[in-house]
Coordinates of N, CA and C in Angstrom, one line a residue:
X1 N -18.7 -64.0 233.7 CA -19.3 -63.0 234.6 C -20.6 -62.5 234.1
X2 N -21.4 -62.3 235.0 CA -23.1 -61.9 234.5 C -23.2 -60.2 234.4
X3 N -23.6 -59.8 233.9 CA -24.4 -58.6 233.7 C -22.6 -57.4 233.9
X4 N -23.0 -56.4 234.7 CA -21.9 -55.8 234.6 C -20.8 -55.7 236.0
X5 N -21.3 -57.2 236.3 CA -20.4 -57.2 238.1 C -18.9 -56.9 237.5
X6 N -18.6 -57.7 236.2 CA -17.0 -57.7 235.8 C -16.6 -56.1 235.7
X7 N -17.3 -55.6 235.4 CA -16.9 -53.8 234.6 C -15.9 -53.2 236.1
X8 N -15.3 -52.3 235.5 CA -14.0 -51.8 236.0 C -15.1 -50.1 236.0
X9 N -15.4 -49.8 235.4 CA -15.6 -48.3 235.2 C -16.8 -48.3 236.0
X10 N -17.5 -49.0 236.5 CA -19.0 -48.5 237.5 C -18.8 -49.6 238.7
X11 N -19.3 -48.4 239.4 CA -19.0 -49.0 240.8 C -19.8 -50.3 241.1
X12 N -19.4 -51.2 242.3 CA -20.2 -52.4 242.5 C -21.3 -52.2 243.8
X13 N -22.5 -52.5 243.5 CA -22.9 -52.4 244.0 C -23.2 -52.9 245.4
X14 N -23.9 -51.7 246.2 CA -23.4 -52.2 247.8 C -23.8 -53.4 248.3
X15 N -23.1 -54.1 249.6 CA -23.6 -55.6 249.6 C -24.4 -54.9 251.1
X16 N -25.0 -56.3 251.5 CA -26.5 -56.2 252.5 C -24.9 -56.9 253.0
X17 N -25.1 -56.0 254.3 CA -24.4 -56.8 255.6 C -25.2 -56.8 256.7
X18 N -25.1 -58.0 257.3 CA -25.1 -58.8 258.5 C -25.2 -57.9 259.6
X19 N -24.4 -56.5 259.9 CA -24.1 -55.8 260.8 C -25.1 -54.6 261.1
X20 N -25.1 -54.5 262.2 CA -26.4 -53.4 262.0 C -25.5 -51.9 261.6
X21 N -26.5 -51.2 260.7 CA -25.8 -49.9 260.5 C -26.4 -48.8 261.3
X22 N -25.0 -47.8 261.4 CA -25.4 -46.6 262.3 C -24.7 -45.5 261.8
X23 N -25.5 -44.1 262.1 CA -24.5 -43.1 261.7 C -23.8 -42.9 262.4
X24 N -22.4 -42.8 261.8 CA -21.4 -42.0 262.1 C -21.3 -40.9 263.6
X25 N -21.8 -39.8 262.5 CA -22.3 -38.6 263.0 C -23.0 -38.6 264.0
X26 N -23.7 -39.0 264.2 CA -24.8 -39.8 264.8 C -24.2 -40.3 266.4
X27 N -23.4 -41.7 266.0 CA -23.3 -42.1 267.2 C -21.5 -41.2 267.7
X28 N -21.2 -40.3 266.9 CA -20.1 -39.5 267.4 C -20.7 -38.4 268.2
X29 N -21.6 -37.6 268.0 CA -22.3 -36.4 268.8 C -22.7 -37.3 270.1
X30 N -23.2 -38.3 269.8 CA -23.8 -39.0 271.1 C -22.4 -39.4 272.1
X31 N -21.6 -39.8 271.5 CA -20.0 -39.7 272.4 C -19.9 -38.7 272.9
X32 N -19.6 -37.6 272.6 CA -19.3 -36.6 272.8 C -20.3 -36.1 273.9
X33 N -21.6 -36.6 273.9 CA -22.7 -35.7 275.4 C -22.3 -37.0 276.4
X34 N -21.8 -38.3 276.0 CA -21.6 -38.9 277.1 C -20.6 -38.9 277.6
X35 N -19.4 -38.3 276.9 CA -17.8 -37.8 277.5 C -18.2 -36.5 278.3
X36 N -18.8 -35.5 277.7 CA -18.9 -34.7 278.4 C -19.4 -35.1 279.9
X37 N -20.7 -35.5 279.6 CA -21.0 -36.2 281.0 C -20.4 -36.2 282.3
X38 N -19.5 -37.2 281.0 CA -18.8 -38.2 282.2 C -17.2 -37.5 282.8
X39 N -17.2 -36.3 282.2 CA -16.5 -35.4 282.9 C -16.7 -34.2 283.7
X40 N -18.0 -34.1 284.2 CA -18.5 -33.3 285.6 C -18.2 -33.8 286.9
X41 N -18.4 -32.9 287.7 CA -18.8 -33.1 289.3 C -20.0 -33.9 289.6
X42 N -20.9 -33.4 288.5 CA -22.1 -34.3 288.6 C -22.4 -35.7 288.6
X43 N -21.5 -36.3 287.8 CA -21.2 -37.6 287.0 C -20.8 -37.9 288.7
X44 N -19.6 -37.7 289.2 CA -18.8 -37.7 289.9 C -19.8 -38.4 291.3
X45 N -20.3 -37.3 291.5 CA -21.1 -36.9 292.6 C -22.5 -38.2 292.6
X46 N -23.1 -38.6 291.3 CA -23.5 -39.4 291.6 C -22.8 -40.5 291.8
X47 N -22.0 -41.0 291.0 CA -21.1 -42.4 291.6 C -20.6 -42.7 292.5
X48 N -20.3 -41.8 292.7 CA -19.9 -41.7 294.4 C -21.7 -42.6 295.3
X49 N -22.2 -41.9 294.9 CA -23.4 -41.8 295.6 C -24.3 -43.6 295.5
X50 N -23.5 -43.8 294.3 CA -24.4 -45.3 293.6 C -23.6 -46.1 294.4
X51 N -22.0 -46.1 294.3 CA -21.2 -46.6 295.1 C -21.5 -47.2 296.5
X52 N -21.5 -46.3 297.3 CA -21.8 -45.7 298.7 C -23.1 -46.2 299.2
X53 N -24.0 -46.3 298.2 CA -25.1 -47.1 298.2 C -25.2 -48.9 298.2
X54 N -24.3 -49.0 297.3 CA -24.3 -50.1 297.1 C -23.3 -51.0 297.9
X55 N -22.1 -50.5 298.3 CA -21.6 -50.8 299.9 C -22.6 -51.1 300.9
X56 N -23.1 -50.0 301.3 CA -23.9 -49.6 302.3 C -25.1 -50.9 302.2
X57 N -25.7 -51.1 301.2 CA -27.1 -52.0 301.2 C -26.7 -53.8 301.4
X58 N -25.2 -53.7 300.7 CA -24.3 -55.2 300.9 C -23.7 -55.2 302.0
X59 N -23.5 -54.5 303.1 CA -22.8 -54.7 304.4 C -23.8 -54.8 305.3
X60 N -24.5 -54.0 305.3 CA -25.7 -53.5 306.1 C -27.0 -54.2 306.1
X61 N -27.1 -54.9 304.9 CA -28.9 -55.0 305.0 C -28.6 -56.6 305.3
X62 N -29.8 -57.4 305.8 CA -29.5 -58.6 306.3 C -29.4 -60.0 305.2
X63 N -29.0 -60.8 305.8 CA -28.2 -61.8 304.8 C -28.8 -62.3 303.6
X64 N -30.0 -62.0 303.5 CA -30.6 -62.9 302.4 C -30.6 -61.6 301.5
X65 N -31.1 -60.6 301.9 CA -31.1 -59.5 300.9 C -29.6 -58.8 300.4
X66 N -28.8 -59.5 300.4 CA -27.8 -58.8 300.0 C -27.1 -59.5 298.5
X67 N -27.1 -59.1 297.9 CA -26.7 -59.4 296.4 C -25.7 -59.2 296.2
X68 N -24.5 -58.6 296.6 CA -23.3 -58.8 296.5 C -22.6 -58.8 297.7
X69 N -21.7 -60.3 297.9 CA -21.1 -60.2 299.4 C -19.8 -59.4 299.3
X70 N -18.6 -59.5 300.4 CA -18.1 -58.4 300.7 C -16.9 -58.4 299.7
X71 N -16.1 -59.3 298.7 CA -15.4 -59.1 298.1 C -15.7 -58.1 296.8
X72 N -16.9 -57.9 296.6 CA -18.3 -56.7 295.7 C -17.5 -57.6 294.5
X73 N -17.7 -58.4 293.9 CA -17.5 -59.1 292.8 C -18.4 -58.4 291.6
X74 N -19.8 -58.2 292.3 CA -20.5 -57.4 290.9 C -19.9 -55.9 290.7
X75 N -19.7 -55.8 292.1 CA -19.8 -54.3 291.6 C -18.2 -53.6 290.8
X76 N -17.5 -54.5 291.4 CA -15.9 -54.1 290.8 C -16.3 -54.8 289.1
X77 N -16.8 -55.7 288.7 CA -17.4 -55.9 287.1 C -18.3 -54.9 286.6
X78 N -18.9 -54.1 287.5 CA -20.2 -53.1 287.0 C -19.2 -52.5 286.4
X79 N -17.9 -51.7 287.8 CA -17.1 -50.5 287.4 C -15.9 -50.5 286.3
X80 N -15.9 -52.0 286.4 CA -14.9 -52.3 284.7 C -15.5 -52.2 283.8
X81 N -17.0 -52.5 283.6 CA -18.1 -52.1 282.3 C -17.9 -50.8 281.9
X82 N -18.4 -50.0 283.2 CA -18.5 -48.2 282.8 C -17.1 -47.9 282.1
X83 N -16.2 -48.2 282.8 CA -14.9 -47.6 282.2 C -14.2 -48.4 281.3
X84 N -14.5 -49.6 280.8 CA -14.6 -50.3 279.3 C -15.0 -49.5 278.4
X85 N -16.3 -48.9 278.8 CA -16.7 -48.3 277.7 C -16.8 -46.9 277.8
X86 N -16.6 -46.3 278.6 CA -16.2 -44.8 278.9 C -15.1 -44.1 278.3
X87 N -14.0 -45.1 278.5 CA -12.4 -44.6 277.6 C -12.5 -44.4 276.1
X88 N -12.9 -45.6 275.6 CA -13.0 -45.3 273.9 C -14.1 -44.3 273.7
X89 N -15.2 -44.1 274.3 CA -16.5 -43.0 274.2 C -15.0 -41.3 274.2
X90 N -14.6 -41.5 275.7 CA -14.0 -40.4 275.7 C -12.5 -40.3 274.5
X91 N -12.4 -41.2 274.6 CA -11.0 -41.2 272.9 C -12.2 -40.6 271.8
X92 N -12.9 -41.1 271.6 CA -13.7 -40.7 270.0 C -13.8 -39.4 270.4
X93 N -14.9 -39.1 271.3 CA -15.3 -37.5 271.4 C -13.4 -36.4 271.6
X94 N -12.4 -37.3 271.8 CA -10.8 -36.3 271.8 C -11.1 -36.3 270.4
X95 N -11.3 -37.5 269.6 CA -10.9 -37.7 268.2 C -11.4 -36.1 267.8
X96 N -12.6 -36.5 267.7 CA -13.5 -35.1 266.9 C -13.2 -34.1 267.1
X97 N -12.6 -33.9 268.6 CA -12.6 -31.9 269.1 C -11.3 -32.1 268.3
X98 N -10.6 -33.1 268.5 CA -8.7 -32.9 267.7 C -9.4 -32.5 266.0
X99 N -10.3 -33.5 265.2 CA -10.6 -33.2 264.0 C -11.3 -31.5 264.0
X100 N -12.0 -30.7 264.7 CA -12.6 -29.6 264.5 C -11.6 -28.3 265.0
X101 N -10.3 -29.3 265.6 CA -9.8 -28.0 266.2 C -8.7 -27.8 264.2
X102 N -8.5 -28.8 263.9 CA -7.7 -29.1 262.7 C -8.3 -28.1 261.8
X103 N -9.5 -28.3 261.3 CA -10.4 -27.8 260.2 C -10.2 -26.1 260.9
X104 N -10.2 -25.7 262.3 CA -10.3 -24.6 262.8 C -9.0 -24.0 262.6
X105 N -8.1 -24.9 262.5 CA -6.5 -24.3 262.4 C -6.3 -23.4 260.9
X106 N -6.9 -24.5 260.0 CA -6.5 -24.6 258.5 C -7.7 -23.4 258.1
X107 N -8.8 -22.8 258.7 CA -9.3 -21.8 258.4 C -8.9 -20.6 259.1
X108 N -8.3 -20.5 260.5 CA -7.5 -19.1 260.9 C -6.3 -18.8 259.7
X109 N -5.5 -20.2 259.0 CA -4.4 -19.6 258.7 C -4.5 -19.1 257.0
X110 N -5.9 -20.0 256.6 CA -6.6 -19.2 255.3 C -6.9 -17.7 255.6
X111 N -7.5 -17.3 256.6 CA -7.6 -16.1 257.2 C -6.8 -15.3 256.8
X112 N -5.8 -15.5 257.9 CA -4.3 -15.0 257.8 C -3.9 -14.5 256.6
X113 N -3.6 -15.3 256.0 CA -2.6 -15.6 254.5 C -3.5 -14.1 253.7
X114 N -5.0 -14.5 254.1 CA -5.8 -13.5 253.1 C -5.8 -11.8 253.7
X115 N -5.1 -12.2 254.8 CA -5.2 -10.9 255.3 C -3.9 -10.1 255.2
X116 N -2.6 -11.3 255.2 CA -1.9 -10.8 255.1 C -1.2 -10.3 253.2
X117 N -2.5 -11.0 252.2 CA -2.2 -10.3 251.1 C -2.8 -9.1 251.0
X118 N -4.3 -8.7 251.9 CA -4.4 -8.0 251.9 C -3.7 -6.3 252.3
X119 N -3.0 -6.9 253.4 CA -2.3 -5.7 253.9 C -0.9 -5.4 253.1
X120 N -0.4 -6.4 252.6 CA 0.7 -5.6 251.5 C 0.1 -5.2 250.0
X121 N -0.9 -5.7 249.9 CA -1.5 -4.8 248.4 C -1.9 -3.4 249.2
X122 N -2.3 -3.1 250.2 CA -2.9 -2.1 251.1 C -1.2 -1.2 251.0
X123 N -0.4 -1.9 251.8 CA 0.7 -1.2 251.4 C 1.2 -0.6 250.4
X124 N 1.1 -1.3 248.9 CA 1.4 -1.0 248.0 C 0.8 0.1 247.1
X125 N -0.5 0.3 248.0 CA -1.3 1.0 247.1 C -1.1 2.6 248.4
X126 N -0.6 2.3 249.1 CA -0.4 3.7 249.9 C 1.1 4.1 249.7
X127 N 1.9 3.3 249.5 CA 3.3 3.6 248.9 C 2.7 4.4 247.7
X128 N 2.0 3.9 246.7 CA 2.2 4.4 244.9 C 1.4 5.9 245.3
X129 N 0.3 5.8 246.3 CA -0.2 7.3 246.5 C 1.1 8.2 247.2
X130 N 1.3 7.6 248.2 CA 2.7 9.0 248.5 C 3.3 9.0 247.4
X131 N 3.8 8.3 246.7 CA 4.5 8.7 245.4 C 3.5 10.1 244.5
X132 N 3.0 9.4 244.4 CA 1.8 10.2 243.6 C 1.7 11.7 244.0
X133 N 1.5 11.7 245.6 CA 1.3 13.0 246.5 C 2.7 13.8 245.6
X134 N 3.9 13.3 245.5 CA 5.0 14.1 245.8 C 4.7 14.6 244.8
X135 N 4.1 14.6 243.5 CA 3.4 15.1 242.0 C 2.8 16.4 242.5
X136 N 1.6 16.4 243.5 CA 0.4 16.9 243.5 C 0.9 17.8 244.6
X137 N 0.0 19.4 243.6 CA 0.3 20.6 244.6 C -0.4 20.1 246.2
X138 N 0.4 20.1 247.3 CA -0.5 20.4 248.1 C -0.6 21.7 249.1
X139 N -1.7 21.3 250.1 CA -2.1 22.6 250.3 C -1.4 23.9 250.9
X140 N -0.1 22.7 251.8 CA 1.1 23.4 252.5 C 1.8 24.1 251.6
X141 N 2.2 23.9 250.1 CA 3.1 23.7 249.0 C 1.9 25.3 248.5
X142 N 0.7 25.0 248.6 CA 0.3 26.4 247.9 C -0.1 27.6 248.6
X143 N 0.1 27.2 249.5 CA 0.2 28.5 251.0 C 1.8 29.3 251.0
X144 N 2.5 28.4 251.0 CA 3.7 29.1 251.1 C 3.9 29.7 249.7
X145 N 3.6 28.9 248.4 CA 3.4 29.6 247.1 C 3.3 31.5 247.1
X146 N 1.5 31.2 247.7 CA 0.9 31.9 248.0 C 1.9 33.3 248.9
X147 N 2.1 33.0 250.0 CA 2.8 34.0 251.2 C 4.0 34.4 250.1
X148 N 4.5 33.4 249.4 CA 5.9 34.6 248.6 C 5.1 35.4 247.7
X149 N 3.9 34.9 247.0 CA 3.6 36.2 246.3 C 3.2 37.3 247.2
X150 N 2.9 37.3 248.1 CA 2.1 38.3 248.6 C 3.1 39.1 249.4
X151 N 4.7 38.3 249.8 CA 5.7 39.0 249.8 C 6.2 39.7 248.9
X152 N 6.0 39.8 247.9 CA 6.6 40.0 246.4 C 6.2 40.9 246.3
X153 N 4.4 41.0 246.2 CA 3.4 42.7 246.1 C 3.9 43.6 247.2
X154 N 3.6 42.8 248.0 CA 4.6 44.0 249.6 C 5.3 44.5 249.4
X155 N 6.6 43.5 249.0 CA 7.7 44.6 249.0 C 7.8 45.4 247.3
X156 N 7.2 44.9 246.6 CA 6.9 45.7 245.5 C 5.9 47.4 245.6
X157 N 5.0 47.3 246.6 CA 4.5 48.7 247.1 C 5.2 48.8 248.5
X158 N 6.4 49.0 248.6 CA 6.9 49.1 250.1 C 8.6 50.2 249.6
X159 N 8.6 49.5 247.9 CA 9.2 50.6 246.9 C 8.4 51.3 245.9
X160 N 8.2 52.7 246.8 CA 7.5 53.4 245.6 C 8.1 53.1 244.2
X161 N 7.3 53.4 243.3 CA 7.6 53.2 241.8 C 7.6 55.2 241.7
X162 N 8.8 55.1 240.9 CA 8.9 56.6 240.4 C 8.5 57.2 239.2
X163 N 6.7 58.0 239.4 CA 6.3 57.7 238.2 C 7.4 58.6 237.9
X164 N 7.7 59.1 236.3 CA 8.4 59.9 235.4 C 7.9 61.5 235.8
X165 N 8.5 62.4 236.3 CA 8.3 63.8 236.5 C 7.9 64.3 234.9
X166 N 7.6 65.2 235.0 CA 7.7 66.1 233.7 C 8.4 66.3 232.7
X167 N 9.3 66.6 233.8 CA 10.2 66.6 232.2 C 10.9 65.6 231.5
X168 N 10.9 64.5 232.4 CA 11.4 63.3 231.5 C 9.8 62.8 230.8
X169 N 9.1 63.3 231.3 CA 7.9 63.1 230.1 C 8.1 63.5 228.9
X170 N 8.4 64.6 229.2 CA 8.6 65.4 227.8 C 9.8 65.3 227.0
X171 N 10.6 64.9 227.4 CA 12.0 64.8 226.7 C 11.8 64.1 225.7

């Protein structure tokens, strides 16, 4: 073996092929505008129209000028061309929306997942605060505190206090 074609650890280099190359990407977006296309009224609306035309100029126009007689031999081959190659155009452009609805699946449910860790740490951390709360004076807790003391002075001046008279002063 010459130079490093035998080697196992580096890749071989690429060969020149015979076939013409094309992108991918490239000739899949272009599927895709010609599926779409070929899925309007518009699309519709002219074939109809090419059709109808081309009936019309083969029945109608006189013998010499007519290029397809009445069994439309061209034109039933035209209409197997289009939809030869119309089907697989519209399978590739299914392919891709089926590939982007996939990648679209697999990032809602990364979403998800991230949302749904978020909402039970979210949980967790408002559970450990109500815990927490049940620690902490609150404001309800020091109002009513409050109202008993202020019961307590009330009814504490609501009983006179008996200073000592005189003579238990003196005693």
């Amino acid at each position: 073996m010459d130079g490093d074609g035998g080697r196992l650890d580096r890749p071989r280099e690429p060969r020149r092929s015979p076939l013409p190359r094309w992108d991918p990407e490239a000739f899949g977006r272009a599927s895709e505008l010609i599926a779409r296309f070929l899925g309007t009224g518009r699309f519709i609306a002219w074939m109809t129209v090419f059709v109808v035309a081309w009936l019309a100029w083969n029945t109608l126009a006189p013998g010499p000028l007519r290029f397809d007689p009445f069994p439309f031999i061209f034109l039933t081959l035209m209409l197997s061309l289009q939809a030869s190659y119309s089907a697989p155009l519209i399978l590739l452009a299914q392919y891709r929306q089926a590939d982007r609805d996939r990648v679209n699946y697999e990032q809602d449910r990364a979403r998800d997942e991230r949302s749904i860790a978020d909402t039970e740490f979210l949980t967790r951390e408002i559970a450990s605060l109500r815990a927490g709360l049940g620690e902490v004076a609150t404001r309800d807790w020091i109002r009513s505190e409050f109202e008993a003391l202020v019961r307590e002075l009330d009814e504490g001046r609501a009983e006179p206090s008996r200073a000592p008279s005189r003579e238990e002063r003196d005693r």
